[in-house]
Amino acid sequence: MITFKFYRSVFVIVALVAAPCIGYAQKDYSKLLDRYITAYTSVYDFHGAISVTNKNKVIYQKAFGYANRELAVSNSLDTRFPIASLTKQFTSSAILQLAGQGKLSIEDKLSKFFPAFPKGDSITLHMLMNHTSGIKEYSQFPEIFKFKCDEKTPSCRDTIVRLFQKLEFDFSPGTFWRYSNTGYILLGYIIEQVSGKTYGSYIYENIFAKAGMMNSGLFSQDSIIQNRAYGYTRTSNGMIAQMVNPYNLGYSDGGLYSTVGDLRKWNAALYSGKIIGQEFFKKMHRPNREDRGAGYGLFVDRFFDRKVFFHTGNIPGYSSLMINYPEAEISIVILANRETNLDFLSKGIAAILFDKEIVLPYARKSIKLEKESLKSYTDAFEASFPFEVVEKGGKLFMSFGRDIELIPESKTKFFVAEDDIDIQLEYVFN
């Protein structure tokens, strides 16, 4: 749990701290992780699998919950999950492989592969991979999802590209960056053009086979996939099963499935140079801004004052996260078969490994506060990110681009009223 403690007096002094609930004298990280993750699972209904490695040695791995809730089939370490946008690092690695073989260049223009594409002479494969092309995100347009065809056929691909050509640009190519699945679908089609193979076949033969990933493949909703996890979504009416995959336009943006063990093998193969050479590895992990931003199929940032390479994935019924702390040689892989926010879980795991004091997740109960007292909690704060606490209609909200209601647990403690966001605010009045 991330706890912000605020001391209220004439001036506001902000410190990011947490109540010490776990002792670290024995340094048994496996037990510490299990205690934290088990508590998290109990509070936040986590269903999925987790693998944590240090210097390629597994220090924790475990599966939780059900792969199929209707049949009470448990998740295991062999359960195969759609990995959603984690797919993008495989797509970009395939492009870099082909570049290393001289079959294309990352500076090739999009017009080389799709001559009629608007601004195609200004867009490079490099821009598609690090989200600086300006091509608008297709998922913002629900009407596109009504289009159905077999994306493996050339006529279908041509129709999809023509649909993409009608999308407006968010900005001029190379001048800014914004996340775009559209660019990664185009990259998948380019892999097929250049290699002469289907996307799924190329990835299996040139990446999965090289990395020893025998439990990974291209996901299709109507395929029979052994040990597959079924997806679920929490709604206001309870949990529902996700039986239809709406992402029918492409698969190189988020269509692969894998296991936590296979993704551990992928990480080892990528970092060892088995997949791409060192020069392209550095390009892949170079952010599109000075010190942070998007690389190729991953993001570069700093957590706990350490450099991280990471990506998350979310499609209806599934969530995924893979994060590497390269200096500490720590890798965390989390796959879940329900839509959930995995960011706080991964940070809790990392905090334990970096010997930070944490608060175990626990079931919280709310109380009522007098409306007249709410103003005393409002102010602008600066913690690991800036935000305000505001009062609206007799309720308190944490405001940082959007408003999330704060629920009082006591007169000094508040928690965020949103599933899977594990933030607590604690006030000390002086």
Short mmCIF file of C-alpha atoms in Angstrom, two decimals:
data_model
loop_
_atom_site.label_atom_id
_atom_site.label_comp_id
_atom_site.label_asym_id
_atom_site.label_seq_id
_atom_site.Cartn_x
_atom_site.Cartn_y
_atom_site.Cartn_z
CA MET A 1 0.00 0.00 0.00
CA ILE A 2 1.28 3.47 -0.88
CA THR A 3 0.72 5.83 2.04
CA PHE A 4 1.05 9.60 1.92
CA LYS A 5 1.33 11.20 5.37
CA PHE A 6 0.64 14.92 5.58
CA TYR A 7 1.45 17.11 8.58
CA ARG A 8 -1.00 20.00 8.74
CA SER A 9 0.04 23.21 10.49
CA VAL A 10 0.66 26.73 9.23
CA PHE A 11 2.73 25.22 6.42
CA VAL A 12 2.23 21.87 4.75
CA ILE A 13 5.19 19.52 5.02
CA VAL A 14 4.95 16.46 2.83
CA ALA A 15 6.70 13.16 3.35
CA LEU A 16 6.18 9.81 1.66
CA VAL A 17 6.29 7.21 4.41
CA ALA A 18 4.59 4.01 5.42
CA ALA A 19 3.92 2.44 8.76
CA PRO A 20 6.47 -0.33 9.44
CA CYS A 21 4.48 -3.55 9.39
CA ILE A 22 7.11 -6.00 8.17
CA GLY A 23 10.54 -6.56 9.64
CA TYR A 24 13.43 -7.24 7.30
CA ALA A 25 15.99 -8.74 9.66
CA GLN A 26 15.77 -12.24 8.17
CA LYS A 27 15.77 -11.01 4.53
CA ASP A 28 13.70 -13.99 3.41
CA TYR A 29 12.33 -12.23 0.36
CA SER A 30 10.27 -15.18 -0.78
CA LYS A 31 8.32 -15.21 2.47
CA LEU A 32 8.03 -11.42 2.55
CA LEU A 33 6.70 -11.38 -1.00
CA ASP A 34 4.26 -14.20 -0.31
CA ARG A 35 2.91 -12.46 2.76
CA TYR A 36 2.35 -9.23 0.84
CA ILE A 37 0.94 -10.82 -2.33
CA THR A 38 -1.36 -13.12 -0.38
CA ALA A 39 -2.77 -10.12 1.49
CA TYR A 40 -3.14 -8.22 -1.78
CA THR A 41 -4.93 -11.17 -3.38
CA SER A 42 -7.37 -11.40 -0.47
CA VAL A 43 -8.24 -7.70 -0.57
CA TYR A 44 -8.23 -7.09 -4.33
CA ASP A 45 -9.39 -10.47 -5.68
CA PHE A 46 -6.29 -11.04 -7.79
CA HIS A 47 -6.52 -14.01 -10.17
CA GLY A 48 -3.42 -14.80 -12.17
CA ALA A 49 0.25 -15.72 -11.89
CA ILE A 50 3.39 -13.90 -10.75
CA SER A 51 7.10 -14.49 -11.33
CA VAL A 52 9.93 -12.50 -9.72
CA THR A 53 13.57 -13.01 -10.64
CA ASN A 54 16.89 -11.55 -9.58
CA LYS A 55 19.89 -12.10 -11.86
CA ASN A 56 17.82 -14.67 -13.79
CA LYS A 57 17.24 -16.67 -10.59
CA VAL A 58 13.62 -17.19 -9.56
CA ILE A 59 13.03 -15.82 -6.08
CA TYR A 60 9.23 -16.04 -6.18
CA GLN A 61 6.60 -17.57 -8.44
CA LYS A 62 3.03 -18.54 -7.70
CA ALA A 63 -0.42 -18.74 -9.25
CA PHE A 64 -3.63 -17.48 -7.67
CA GLY A 65 -7.36 -17.85 -8.20
CA TYR A 66 -9.18 -19.46 -11.08
CA ALA A 67 -8.41 -19.87 -14.76
CA ASN A 68 -12.09 -20.74 -15.18
CA ARG A 69 -14.43 -19.61 -12.45
CA GLU A 70 -17.45 -21.51 -13.77
CA LEU A 71 -15.64 -24.86 -13.63
CA ALA A 72 -13.47 -23.96 -10.62
CA VAL A 73 -10.25 -24.66 -12.57
CA SER A 74 -7.32 -23.09 -10.75
CA ASN A 75 -4.65 -20.95 -12.34
CA SER A 76 -1.19 -22.53 -12.42
CA LEU A 77 2.28 -21.52 -13.55
CA ASP A 78 1.49 -23.26 -16.84
CA THR A 79 -1.71 -21.26 -17.42
CA ARG A 80 -1.62 -19.34 -20.69
CA PHE A 81 -2.81 -15.74 -20.58
CA PRO A 82 -3.36 -13.25 -23.41
CA ILE A 83 -0.60 -10.71 -22.76
CA ALA A 84 -2.26 -7.79 -24.61
CA SER A 85 0.16 -4.91 -25.23
CA LEU A 86 3.21 -6.82 -23.96
CA THR A 87 2.97 -8.12 -27.54
CA LYS A 88 4.51 -4.85 -28.76
CA GLN A 89 8.02 -5.71 -27.55
CA PHE A 90 7.89 -8.89 -29.64
CA THR A 91 6.71 -6.94 -32.69
CA SER A 92 9.46 -4.34 -32.34
CA SER A 93 12.06 -7.07 -31.77
CA ALA A 94 10.93 -8.74 -35.01
CA ILE A 95 11.40 -5.45 -36.88
CA LEU A 96 14.87 -5.09 -35.36
CA GLN A 97 15.74 -8.66 -36.34
CA LEU A 98 14.80 -7.93 -39.95
CA ALA A 99 16.83 -4.72 -39.79
CA GLY A 100 19.82 -6.67 -38.52
CA GLN A 101 19.46 -8.99 -41.51
CA GLY A 102 19.43 -6.03 -43.89
CA LYS A 103 15.88 -6.76 -45.03
CA LEU A 104 14.66 -3.34 -43.92
CA SER A 105 15.86 -0.28 -42.04
CA ILE A 106 14.22 1.35 -39.03
CA GLU A 107 14.59 4.61 -40.99
CA ASP A 108 12.54 3.20 -43.89
CA LYS A 109 9.52 5.34 -44.69
CA LEU A 110 6.00 4.00 -44.26
CA SER A 111 5.37 4.89 -47.91
CA LYS A 112 7.82 2.15 -48.92
CA PHE A 113 5.32 -0.41 -47.68
CA PHE A 114 2.04 1.49 -48.07
CA PRO A 115 2.52 4.06 -50.88
CA ALA A 116 -0.90 5.68 -50.47
CA PHE A 117 -0.65 6.26 -46.71
CA PRO A 118 -1.04 9.98 -45.81
CA LYS A 119 2.27 11.58 -44.75
CA GLY A 120 3.89 8.21 -45.44
CA ASP A 121 7.06 9.93 -46.69
CA SER A 122 7.43 11.60 -43.27
CA ILE A 123 6.83 8.53 -41.08
CA THR A 124 9.62 6.04 -40.33
CA LEU A 125 9.45 2.59 -38.74
CA HIS A 126 11.35 4.14 -35.83
CA MET A 127 8.42 6.53 -35.30
CA LEU A 128 5.90 3.70 -35.44
CA MET A 129 7.82 1.78 -32.78
CA ASN A 130 8.26 4.65 -30.31
CA HIS A 131 4.83 6.23 -30.84
CA THR A 132 6.03 9.46 -32.49
CA SER A 133 4.31 8.93 -35.86
CA GLY A 134 1.25 11.03 -35.01
CA ILE A 135 -1.09 8.35 -36.41
CA LYS A 136 -4.25 8.44 -34.32
CA GLU A 137 -5.16 5.57 -32.01
CA TYR A 138 -7.80 3.51 -33.80
CA SER A 139 -9.50 2.31 -30.61
CA GLN A 140 -10.92 5.83 -30.14
CA PHE A 141 -13.32 5.08 -32.98
CA PRO A 142 -15.90 2.43 -31.99
CA GLU A 143 -17.17 2.12 -35.55
CA ILE A 144 -13.90 0.48 -36.56
CA PHE A 145 -14.64 -2.45 -34.26
CA LYS A 146 -17.79 -3.21 -36.25
CA PHE A 147 -15.59 -4.23 -39.16
CA LYS A 148 -14.95 -7.97 -39.16
CA CYS A 149 -12.85 -10.13 -41.44
CA ASP A 150 -10.08 -12.68 -41.39
CA GLU A 151 -7.05 -10.47 -40.86
CA LYS A 152 -4.81 -13.21 -42.29
CA THR A 153 -6.04 -12.55 -45.82
CA PRO A 154 -4.43 -9.82 -48.00
CA SER A 155 -7.82 -8.33 -48.93
CA CYS A 156 -8.68 -7.87 -45.26
CA ARG A 157 -5.32 -6.25 -44.52
CA ASP A 158 -5.79 -3.88 -47.45
CA THR A 159 -9.22 -2.90 -46.14
CA ILE A 160 -7.86 -2.26 -42.65
CA VAL A 161 -5.03 -0.09 -44.00
CA ARG A 162 -7.56 1.92 -46.03
CA LEU A 163 -9.56 2.47 -42.83
CA PHE A 164 -6.42 3.65 -41.05
CA GLN A 165 -5.64 6.04 -43.90
CA LYS A 166 -8.88 7.90 -43.10
CA LEU A 167 -7.82 8.60 -39.50
CA GLU A 168 -6.72 12.12 -38.69
CA PHE A 169 -3.23 12.73 -37.32
CA ASP A 170 -2.75 13.79 -33.70
CA PHE A 171 0.36 15.81 -34.64
CA SER A 172 2.96 16.11 -37.37
CA PRO A 173 5.19 13.01 -37.49
CA GLY A 174 8.20 13.25 -35.20
CA THR A 175 7.11 16.38 -33.32
CA PHE A 176 5.51 14.76 -30.26
CA TRP A 177 4.49 11.33 -28.98
CA ARG A 178 1.22 9.62 -28.16
CA TYR A 179 0.50 5.94 -27.69
CA SER A 180 -0.81 4.33 -30.87
CA ASN A 181 -1.88 0.71 -31.38
CA THR A 182 -2.46 1.65 -35.00
CA GLY A 183 1.27 1.93 -35.64
CA TYR A 184 1.91 -1.54 -34.25
CA ILE A 185 -0.71 -3.13 -36.48
CA LEU A 186 1.06 -1.54 -39.45
CA LEU A 187 4.38 -2.91 -38.16
CA GLY A 188 2.87 -6.39 -38.09
CA TYR A 189 1.80 -6.08 -41.71
CA ILE A 190 5.31 -4.88 -42.61
CA ILE A 191 6.82 -7.96 -40.93
CA GLU A 192 4.56 -10.10 -43.11
CA GLN A 193 5.48 -8.19 -46.29
CA VAL A 194 9.22 -8.41 -45.69
CA SER A 195 9.45 -11.96 -44.29
CA GLY A 196 6.84 -13.61 -46.49
CA LYS A 197 5.41 -15.29 -43.38
CA THR A 198 2.31 -14.65 -41.30
CA TYR A 199 2.94 -12.61 -38.18
CA GLY A 200 2.23 -15.59 -35.91
CA SER A 201 4.56 -17.89 -37.86
CA TYR A 202 7.39 -15.34 -37.89
CA ILE A 203 7.17 -14.69 -34.14
CA TYR A 204 7.05 -18.40 -33.33
CA GLU A 205 9.97 -19.39 -35.57
CA ASN A 206 12.28 -16.44 -34.91
CA ILE A 207 11.52 -15.44 -31.33
CA PHE A 208 9.55 -18.05 -29.38
CA ALA A 209 11.63 -20.96 -30.66
CA LYS A 210 14.92 -19.13 -30.05
CA ALA A 211 13.92 -18.22 -26.51
CA GLY A 212 12.48 -21.68 -25.73
CA MET A 213 8.97 -20.26 -25.27
CA MET A 214 6.96 -23.39 -25.99
CA ASN A 215 3.82 -22.21 -24.16
CA SER A 216 3.34 -19.03 -26.20
CA GLY A 217 1.54 -18.25 -29.44
CA LEU A 218 -0.93 -16.07 -31.29
CA PHE A 219 -4.24 -15.73 -29.43
CA SER A 220 -7.55 -16.22 -31.17
CA GLN A 221 -10.87 -16.20 -29.35
CA ASP A 222 -12.17 -19.26 -31.18
CA SER A 223 -8.95 -21.29 -31.03
CA ILE A 224 -8.55 -24.24 -28.69
CA ILE A 225 -5.62 -23.28 -26.45
CA GLN A 226 -4.66 -25.77 -23.78
CA ASN A 227 -4.39 -24.37 -20.23
CA ARG A 228 -5.94 -21.10 -21.33
CA ALA A 229 -7.18 -18.62 -18.75
CA TYR A 230 -10.68 -17.29 -19.34
CA GLY A 231 -11.12 -13.55 -18.91
CA TYR A 232 -13.42 -11.74 -16.48
CA THR A 233 -14.49 -8.18 -15.82
CA ARG A 234 -15.94 -6.69 -12.64
CA THR A 235 -19.08 -4.63 -13.27
CA SER A 236 -21.65 -2.92 -11.07
CA ASN A 237 -23.67 -6.13 -11.35
CA GLY A 238 -20.78 -8.37 -10.37
CA MET A 239 -18.19 -10.37 -12.30
CA ILE A 240 -18.93 -11.22 -15.93
CA ALA A 241 -17.10 -13.51 -18.36
CA GLN A 242 -15.49 -11.97 -21.43
CA MET A 243 -16.27 -14.36 -24.26
CA VAL A 244 -15.67 -12.11 -27.24
CA ASN A 245 -12.36 -10.58 -28.27
CA PRO A 246 -13.19 -7.16 -29.78
CA TYR A 247 -9.68 -6.61 -31.15
CA ASN A 248 -10.30 -8.11 -34.57
CA LEU A 249 -8.29 -5.62 -36.62
CA GLY A 250 -4.81 -6.89 -35.92
CA TYR A 251 -2.69 -8.95 -33.68
CA SER A 252 0.79 -7.43 -33.70
CA ASP A 253 -0.41 -4.73 -31.27
CA GLY A 254 -1.72 -7.07 -28.58
CA GLY A 255 -2.59 -10.55 -29.81
CA LEU A 256 -0.08 -12.95 -28.24
CA TYR A 257 -0.53 -15.27 -25.28
CA SER A 258 2.13 -16.60 -22.92
CA THR A 259 2.92 -17.81 -19.40
CA VAL A 260 4.95 -16.20 -16.64
CA GLY A 261 7.65 -18.83 -17.19
CA ASP A 262 7.87 -18.16 -20.91
CA LEU A 263 8.08 -14.41 -20.34
CA ARG A 264 10.92 -15.06 -17.91
CA LYS A 265 12.67 -16.96 -20.73
CA TRP A 266 11.94 -14.09 -23.11
CA ASN A 267 13.52 -11.60 -20.75
CA ALA A 268 16.66 -13.73 -20.38
CA ALA A 269 16.95 -14.27 -24.14
CA LEU A 270 16.46 -10.59 -24.97
CA TYR A 271 19.05 -9.39 -22.45
CA SER A 272 21.58 -12.07 -23.44
CA GLY A 273 21.62 -10.95 -27.08
CA LYS A 274 19.99 -14.14 -28.39
CA ILE A 275 17.14 -12.20 -30.05
CA ILE A 276 18.72 -8.95 -31.26
CA GLY A 277 22.23 -7.50 -31.18
CA GLN A 278 23.50 -5.05 -28.59
CA GLU A 279 23.19 -2.03 -30.90
CA PHE A 280 19.51 -2.66 -31.54
CA PHE A 281 18.94 -3.58 -27.88
CA LYS A 282 20.16 -0.10 -26.92
CA LYS A 283 17.89 1.52 -29.52
CA MET A 284 14.94 -0.50 -28.25
CA HIS A 285 15.49 0.77 -24.69
CA ARG A 286 16.19 4.40 -25.61
CA PRO A 287 13.28 6.71 -24.63
CA ASN A 288 11.73 9.14 -27.09
CA ARG A 289 12.40 11.98 -24.67
CA GLU A 290 15.56 12.94 -22.80
CA ASP A 291 15.32 10.63 -19.81
CA ARG A 292 11.95 8.88 -20.03
CA GLY A 293 9.17 8.02 -22.43
CA ALA A 294 8.55 5.30 -24.98
CA GLY A 295 11.20 3.02 -26.40
CA TYR A 296 10.37 0.26 -28.86
CA GLY A 297 7.49 -1.73 -27.40
CA LEU A 298 8.25 -0.60 -23.85
CA PHE A 299 8.49 2.46 -21.64
CA VAL A 300 11.48 3.95 -19.85
CA ASP A 301 11.05 5.67 -16.49
CA ARG A 302 12.37 5.83 -12.93
CA PHE A 303 10.69 4.14 -9.94
CA PHE A 304 12.25 4.16 -6.45
CA ASP A 305 14.93 6.38 -8.02
CA ARG A 306 15.97 3.48 -10.28
CA LYS A 307 15.74 3.17 -14.05
CA VAL A 308 12.97 0.83 -15.21
CA PHE A 309 11.89 -0.69 -18.51
CA PHE A 310 8.26 -1.74 -18.45
CA HIS A 311 4.97 -2.18 -20.25
CA THR A 312 1.44 -3.01 -19.23
CA GLY A 313 -1.35 -4.66 -21.17
CA ASN A 314 -5.12 -4.48 -20.91
CA ILE A 315 -7.87 -6.02 -23.02
CA PRO A 316 -11.38 -6.99 -21.88
CA GLY A 317 -10.96 -9.70 -19.26
CA TYR A 318 -7.15 -9.59 -18.97
CA SER A 319 -4.31 -7.46 -17.60
CA SER A 320 -0.56 -7.92 -17.76
CA LEU A 321 2.62 -6.20 -16.62
CA MET A 322 6.32 -6.80 -17.14
CA ILE A 323 8.92 -4.59 -15.52
CA ASN A 324 12.71 -4.73 -15.36
CA TYR A 325 15.03 -2.87 -13.00
CA PRO A 326 18.21 -3.32 -15.09
CA GLU A 327 20.73 -2.02 -12.53
CA ALA A 328 19.41 -4.38 -9.83
CA GLU A 329 18.74 -7.14 -12.43
CA ILE A 330 15.23 -7.59 -11.06
CA SER A 331 12.35 -8.66 -13.30
CA ILE A 332 8.67 -8.83 -12.33
CA VAL A 333 6.03 -10.50 -14.52
CA ILE A 334 2.34 -10.40 -13.59
CA LEU A 335 -0.43 -11.92 -15.70
CA ALA A 336 -4.08 -11.65 -14.64
CA ASN A 337 -7.30 -12.99 -16.13
CA ARG A 338 -9.46 -10.11 -15.02
CA GLU A 339 -9.16 -6.43 -15.79
CA THR A 340 -7.28 -4.80 -12.95
CA ASN A 341 -4.65 -2.18 -12.16
CA LEU A 342 -1.38 -4.06 -11.61
CA ASP A 343 0.78 -0.99 -11.05
CA PHE A 344 0.42 -0.91 -7.27
CA LEU A 345 0.99 -4.64 -6.93
CA SER A 346 4.24 -4.43 -8.90
CA LYS A 347 5.45 -1.44 -6.89
CA GLY A 348 4.68 -3.24 -3.62
CA ILE A 349 6.76 -6.20 -4.80
CA ALA A 350 9.63 -3.91 -5.81
CA ALA A 351 9.45 -2.02 -2.51
CA ILE A 352 10.02 -5.25 -0.61
CA LEU A 353 12.98 -6.18 -2.80
CA PHE A 354 14.50 -2.72 -2.25
CA ASP A 355 14.06 -3.01 1.53
CA LYS A 356 11.36 -0.34 1.77
CA GLU A 357 8.88 -0.45 4.60
CA ILE A 358 5.37 -1.21 3.41
CA VAL A 359 1.83 -1.53 4.71
CA LEU A 360 0.13 -4.82 4.01
CA PRO A 361 -3.17 -4.45 2.13
CA TYR A 362 -6.17 -4.91 4.42
CA ALA A 363 -9.95 -4.76 4.18
CA ARG A 364 -10.97 -1.22 5.05
CA LYS A 365 -14.15 0.09 6.64
CA SER A 366 -15.51 3.59 6.20
CA ILE A 367 -16.88 6.11 8.70
CA LYS A 368 -18.93 9.27 8.35
CA LEU A 369 -17.34 12.68 8.87
CA GLU A 370 -19.18 15.85 9.72
CA LYS A 371 -19.63 17.95 6.60
CA GLU A 372 -18.33 21.04 8.40
CA SER A 373 -14.94 19.40 8.98
CA LEU A 374 -14.19 18.52 5.35
CA LYS A 375 -12.64 21.87 4.44
CA SER A 376 -9.79 21.23 6.89
CA TYR A 377 -8.55 18.38 4.66
CA THR A 378 -8.45 20.35 1.40
CA ASP A 379 -5.21 21.68 -0.02
CA ALA A 380 -2.65 21.18 -2.79
CA PHE A 381 -0.05 18.51 -2.08
CA GLU A 382 3.22 17.33 -3.55
CA ALA A 383 4.15 13.69 -2.99
CA SER A 384 5.48 11.31 -5.65
CA PHE A 385 3.08 13.24 -7.90
CA PRO A 386 1.21 16.53 -7.40
CA PHE A 387 -2.49 16.51 -6.58
CA GLU A 388 -5.20 18.38 -4.73
CA VAL A 389 -7.75 17.29 -2.16
CA VAL A 390 -11.01 19.06 -2.92
CA GLU A 391 -14.48 19.06 -1.38
CA LYS A 392 -17.53 18.65 -3.60
CA GLY A 393 -21.07 18.03 -2.50
CA GLY A 394 -20.15 16.93 0.99
CA LYS A 395 -17.44 14.54 -0.20
CA LEU A 396 -13.65 14.68 -0.53
CA PHE A 397 -11.87 13.92 -3.79
CA MET A 398 -8.26 13.36 -4.78
CA SER A 399 -7.80 15.43 -7.94
CA PHE A 400 -4.93 14.86 -10.42
CA GLY A 401 -6.41 15.27 -13.87
CA ARG A 402 -9.50 13.38 -12.75
CA ASP A 403 -11.31 13.21 -9.43
CA ILE A 404 -11.34 10.03 -7.32
CA GLU A 405 -13.45 9.99 -4.18
CA LEU A 406 -11.64 9.65 -0.86
CA ILE A 407 -13.36 7.47 1.73
CA PRO A 408 -12.67 8.25 5.42
CA GLU A 409 -11.42 5.26 7.39
CA SER A 410 -10.90 7.44 10.45
CA LYS A 411 -10.57 11.15 11.13
CA THR A 412 -6.99 11.02 9.87
CA LYS A 413 -6.92 8.20 7.30
CA PHE A 414 -8.55 8.08 3.88
CA PHE A 415 -8.44 5.55 1.08
CA VAL A 416 -9.22 5.82 -2.61
CA ALA A 417 -12.69 4.59 -3.57
CA GLU A 418 -11.62 2.76 -6.70
CA ASP A 419 -10.88 -0.91 -7.26
CA ASP A 420 -7.23 -1.91 -7.30
CA ILE A 421 -5.81 1.55 -6.57
CA ASP A 422 -3.96 1.03 -3.32
CA ILE A 423 -3.39 4.59 -2.09
CA GLN A 424 -3.97 5.82 1.44
CA LEU A 425 -3.78 9.39 2.72
CA GLU A 426 -2.97 10.00 6.36
CA TYR A 427 -3.16 13.42 8.00
CA VAL A 428 -1.40 14.50 11.20
CA PHE A 429 -2.92 17.72 12.55
CA ASN A 430 -0.58 19.92 14.54
#
